[in-house]
Each structure stands twice: as C-alpha cells, then as structure tokens.
Coordinates of C-alpha atoms and ligand atoms in Angstrom, one line a residue:
M1 CA 10.9 -9.0 5.4
S2 CA 7.6 -7.0 4.5
Y3 CA 6.4 -5.7 1.7
E4 CA 8.1 -2.1 1.4
N5 CA 11.1 -4.2 2.5
P6 CA 10.7 -7.3 -0.2
G7 CA 12.2 -11.1 -0.4
L8 CA 12.4 -12.7 -3.1
P9 CA 9.1 -14.4 -3.4
D10 CA 7.2 -10.9 -3.1
V11 CA 9.3 -9.4 -5.9
A12 CA 9.3 -12.4 -8.5
V13 CA 4.9 -13.2 -7.6
E14 CA 4.4 -9.5 -8.7
D15 CA 6.9 -9.6 -11.4
L16 CA 5.7 -11.9 -13.3
L17 CA 1.7 -12.6 -12.0
L18 CA 0.9 -9.6 -12.3
Y19 CA 3.3 -7.2 -13.7
R20 CA 4.1 -10.1 -16.8
L21 CA 0.2 -11.3 -16.6
G22 CA -2.6 -9.9 -14.9
G23 CA -2.6 -6.8 -17.2
G24 CA -6.8 -7.8 -17.6
F25 CA -7.4 -7.2 -13.5
Y26 CA -6.3 -4.1 -14.0
R27 CA -7.8 -2.9 -16.8
T28 CA -11.4 -4.7 -16.0
Y29 CA -11.1 -2.5 -12.8
L30 CA -10.3 0.9 -14.6
A31 CA -12.6 0.8 -16.9
T32 CA -15.6 0.6 -13.9
T33 CA -13.8 3.3 -12.3
G34 CA -14.5 6.2 -15.5
L35 CA -11.4 7.5 -15.4
T36 CA -11.4 10.0 -18.5
A37 CA -8.0 11.1 -20.5
D38 CA -7.9 14.4 -19.2
E39 CA -7.9 13.4 -15.3
R40 CA -5.0 14.6 -12.8
V41 CA -4.7 11.5 -10.6
L42 CA -3.0 10.7 -7.7
E43 CA -1.9 6.5 -6.4
F44 CA -1.1 6.3 -2.8
G45 CA 1.2 3.0 -2.2
C46 CA 2.0 3.2 -6.2
G47 CA 3.5 -0.2 -5.7
G48 CA 5.6 -1.5 -8.9
G49 CA 3.6 0.9 -10.7
T50 CA 1.8 -1.5 -12.7
M51 CA -1.2 0.3 -11.8
S52 CA 0.5 3.6 -12.8
R53 CA 1.6 1.8 -16.0
H54 CA -2.5 1.2 -16.8
I55 CA -4.1 4.1 -14.9
L56 CA -1.4 5.9 -17.7
A57 CA -3.0 4.5 -20.6
R58 CA -6.2 5.4 -20.5
L59 CA -4.8 9.2 -19.9
G60 CA -4.0 11.8 -22.8
G61 CA -2.0 13.8 -22.7
D62 CA -3.6 16.1 -20.4
G63 CA -4.3 13.6 -18.0
R64 CA -1.2 14.0 -15.1
L65 CA -0.4 11.3 -12.6
T66 CA 1.2 11.1 -9.2
C67 CA 2.8 8.0 -8.1
V68 CA 4.1 7.8 -3.6
D69 CA 5.7 4.9 -2.0
I70 CA 6.7 5.3 1.3
S71 CA 8.3 1.4 -0.4
A72 CA 12.6 2.8 -2.0
F73 CA 12.3 -0.6 -3.4
W74 CA 9.1 -0.7 -5.1
M75 CA 9.2 3.7 -6.1
E76 CA 12.8 2.7 -7.9
K77 CA 11.3 -0.9 -9.8
A78 CA 7.6 1.6 -11.0
M79 CA 10.5 4.4 -11.9
K80 CA 12.0 2.2 -14.1
R81 CA 9.4 0.9 -15.4
L82 CA 6.9 4.2 -15.8
S83 CA 9.8 7.4 -16.3
G84 CA 9.8 7.9 -19.7
D85 CA 6.5 9.0 -19.0
S86 CA 6.8 12.9 -19.3
R87 CA 2.5 12.4 -17.3
A88 CA 4.7 11.3 -14.2
T89 CA 5.1 12.3 -10.8
F90 CA 6.7 9.9 -8.8
I91 CA 8.1 11.2 -4.5
C92 CA 9.6 8.1 -2.1
G93 CA 7.3 8.8 1.1
D94 CA 4.9 8.4 3.8
I95 CA 0.8 9.7 2.1
T96 CA 0.5 11.6 5.8
T97 CA 3.6 13.8 5.7
T98 CA 4.4 13.7 1.6
P99 CA 3.3 17.4 0.7
L100 CA 1.3 17.3 -2.2
P101 CA -1.0 20.3 -3.1
D102 CA -4.4 20.8 -1.6
D103 CA -8.5 20.5 -3.4
E104 CA -5.6 19.3 -6.3
Y105 CA -6.7 15.4 -7.3
D106 CA -9.3 14.7 -10.0
V107 CA -8.6 10.7 -9.4
I108 CA -7.3 9.5 -5.6
F109 CA -6.7 5.2 -6.7
I110 CA -6.0 3.6 -3.2
H111 CA -6.3 -0.5 -5.1
I112 CA -5.2 -2.9 -3.1
V113 CA -2.9 -0.6 -0.4
L114 CA -5.2 0.0 2.8
H115 CA -5.4 -3.1 4.2
D116 CA -1.7 -3.8 4.9
V117 CA -1.4 -0.5 6.9
P118 CA -2.0 -1.4 10.9
A119 CA -5.6 -0.1 10.7
A120 CA -4.6 2.0 13.2
D121 CA -3.0 4.1 10.5
R122 CA -6.0 4.0 7.8
K123 CA -7.9 7.1 10.1
A124 CA -5.6 9.4 9.4
I125 CA -4.1 8.2 5.2
A126 CA -8.4 8.6 4.1
T127 CA -8.4 11.8 5.8
A128 CA -4.8 13.2 4.8
L129 CA -5.9 11.3 0.7
A130 CA -9.5 13.6 1.6
S131 CA -7.6 17.2 1.3
H132 CA -6.6 16.0 -1.5
L133 CA -8.9 15.7 -3.5
A134 CA -10.5 18.9 -5.8
P135 CA -14.7 20.1 -4.7
G136 CA -16.2 17.0 -6.5
G137 CA -13.1 14.4 -6.5
R138 CA -13.4 11.2 -6.3
I139 CA -11.9 8.3 -4.2
C140 CA -11.5 5.3 -6.1
I141 CA -11.3 2.3 -3.8
R142 CA -10.0 -1.6 -5.0
E143 CA -9.5 -4.2 -1.4
P144 CA -9.3 -7.1 -0.1
I145 CA -12.1 -8.4 1.4
N146 CA -10.9 -11.4 3.0
R147 CA -11.5 -12.2 7.1
N148 CA -8.5 -13.9 6.7
H149 CA -6.0 -11.3 4.7
G150 CA -8.2 -7.9 3.9
M151 CA -10.5 -6.0 5.2
P152 CA -14.2 -5.5 5.4
P153 CA -16.7 -3.2 3.3
S154 CA -18.1 -1.4 6.2
E155 CA -14.7 -0.4 7.4
I156 CA -13.5 1.3 3.9
R157 CA -17.7 2.9 4.2
A158 CA -17.1 4.6 8.0
L159 CA -13.3 6.4 6.9
M160 CA -14.6 7.5 3.9
Q161 CA -17.6 8.4 6.1
A162 CA -15.4 10.1 8.6
A163 CA -13.3 11.6 5.7
G164 CA -15.4 14.2 4.5
L165 CA -16.6 12.0 1.3
V166 CA -19.9 10.6 0.1
E167 CA -19.8 7.1 -1.3
V168 CA -21.0 7.7 -5.1
E169 CA -23.8 4.8 -5.8
G170 CA -24.2 1.7 -7.6
T171 CA -20.2 2.4 -7.6
A172 CA -19.7 -0.8 -4.7
A173 CA -19.5 -4.4 -6.1
A174 CA -17.5 -6.9 -5.4
S175 CA -15.2 -8.9 -7.4
S176 CA -12.2 -11.9 -6.9
S177 CA -9.6 -13.4 -8.0
I178 CA -7.2 -15.9 -8.1
L179 CA -4.6 -14.1 -6.1
F180 CA -6.5 -11.5 -3.7
G181 CA -9.2 -14.4 -2.6
H182 CA -12.4 -11.5 -2.9
L183 CA -12.6 -8.2 -3.2
F184 CA -14.5 -4.9 -2.7
S185 CA -14.4 -1.7 -5.1
G186 CA -16.1 1.4 -5.2
E187 CA -16.6 5.3 -4.3
F188 CA -15.9 8.3 -2.3
R189 CA -17.6 11.7 -3.5
R190 CA -16.1 15.3 -1.8
P191 CA -19.7 17.2 -2.6
Ligands
LIG201 C1 -0.1 -4.3 -2.2 S1 1.3 -2.8 -2.9 C2 0.0 -2.6 -4.6 C3 0.6 -1.7 -5.7 C4 -0.5 -0.8 -6.3 N1 -1.0 -0.4 -5.9 C5 -1.2 -1.6 -7.7 O1 -2.3 -2.2 -7.0 O2 0.1 -2.3 -8.5 C6 0.3 -1.3 -1.7 C7 1.8 -0.2 -2.1 O3 1.4 0.5 -0.5 C8 2.8 1.7 -0.1 N2 1.9 1.4 1.4 C9 2.0 1.8 2.2 N3 1.5 2.6 3.2 C10 2.1 3.6 2.6 C11 2.1 4.6 3.0 N4 1.5 5.6 4.0 N5 2.6 6.0 2.3 C12 2.6 5.6 0.7 N6 3.1 4.2 0.4 C13 2.3 3.1 1.9 C14 3.8 0.0 -0.3 O4 4.7 1.2 0.0 C15 3.3 -0.8 -1.3 O5 4.2 -1.1 -2.3

C-alpha cells in the first residue's frame, strides 16, 4: 500500500481533514505566494485536487492550471471534484516523463510531494520541473521537514540550485500543522 494506491484511512483523512476541513491550511499558504489571477500554473502531484481547488479560487478567467499526478486513483478524484472548471487540465503520469511544454509556466507548485518521493529520484524531478518554467517563472514549494517524516530545507535548496534556480530572498518560511508537523516553504526563480 502507498499514497499512490491508498487504503481507506488515507482516503478518509484526505477527504475529511484536507478537502472538507483543511481550507485554511491551503488558503493561508497560497496568500504568501503572491499568485496572481492570470498566471499559468503547473501543480506537480495534485493528489485529490485539494490544493488545485484553492489555486483555481485565486486564478481569474485568464489563469490556467495543469495538474499532474502519477496515481490514477487520485487523478480520478481530482477530475471528479474539479473537471467542471475549463481553466484546469488533468494529466495522469510521472512528472519526469509527461510531455509538458518547456519555458511555459509562470508558477509551479510542489506542495507536500517531494519528501515522499525516493531521494534518488528528486534531482531528476527538480530538473524536469525547472525546464517547464518560463523565464522569470518560479517554483513555490512547501514540504514537511520533520526528522522522521520529511526532508531538510538544505536538500530542497540544493535540488533547486542544481536545477538552475535561484532562491527568492525573503520567501523562506517555517510553519507547522497538526497533520504534517513542521514545514518549510520557499520560492525559487528561473533567472
Ligand atoms: C500528498 S499528495 C499531495 C497532494 C496535493 N499537492 C495537496 O497538497 O493537496 C502527493 C502526490 O504526489 C504524487 N506523486 C508522487 N510522485 C509523483 C511523480 N513522480 N509524478 C507525478 N505525481 C507524483 C502522488 O501520487 C500523490 O498523489
């Protein structure tokens, strides 16, 4: 069993604590990212579409959101929840092999995804994501940093730097949540 092929407890927690009751956790974070209404957004690892829903709430009519997830189960759930929204596109696949346009996206979100990916795969993912950023575009990342379940901010910074991105001054922040423990967030821009 894994999050990609979840059991009943994972499905219930996601639905109740994140999708139904977790709005504040997402809205508060998104407000810090400066996401604007007309941006072209890629969400890596959209899961059941909870973050996607809150991204769409901030986008206007000209904004676009592409959601990618490797899990057919979560992608189907995200599509059921959000497919009425013509600004959103859903692609089921591995982010490193999904054909997405280069130099395209203003913002790429990595929200509570990378720490669960095997460490050996993270560099290829960061490099693939950076190639999809428009010049001047940015990756906004938030990940748990707990010792027992998370990844250190130093690793996030090293991955982003190796992908050719530059940390945006003043964006690094620490927060915490009952569900995820201690979190790091930050933004990394393509020069
Ligand atoms: C915990 S969920 C995050 C959900 C969403 N970002 C949110 O915050 O509401 C992480 C998701 O990343 C997906 N994922 C993991 N590795 C992936 C990969 N290589 N390509 C695409 N999706 C991936 C998993 O299937 C899972 O649904």
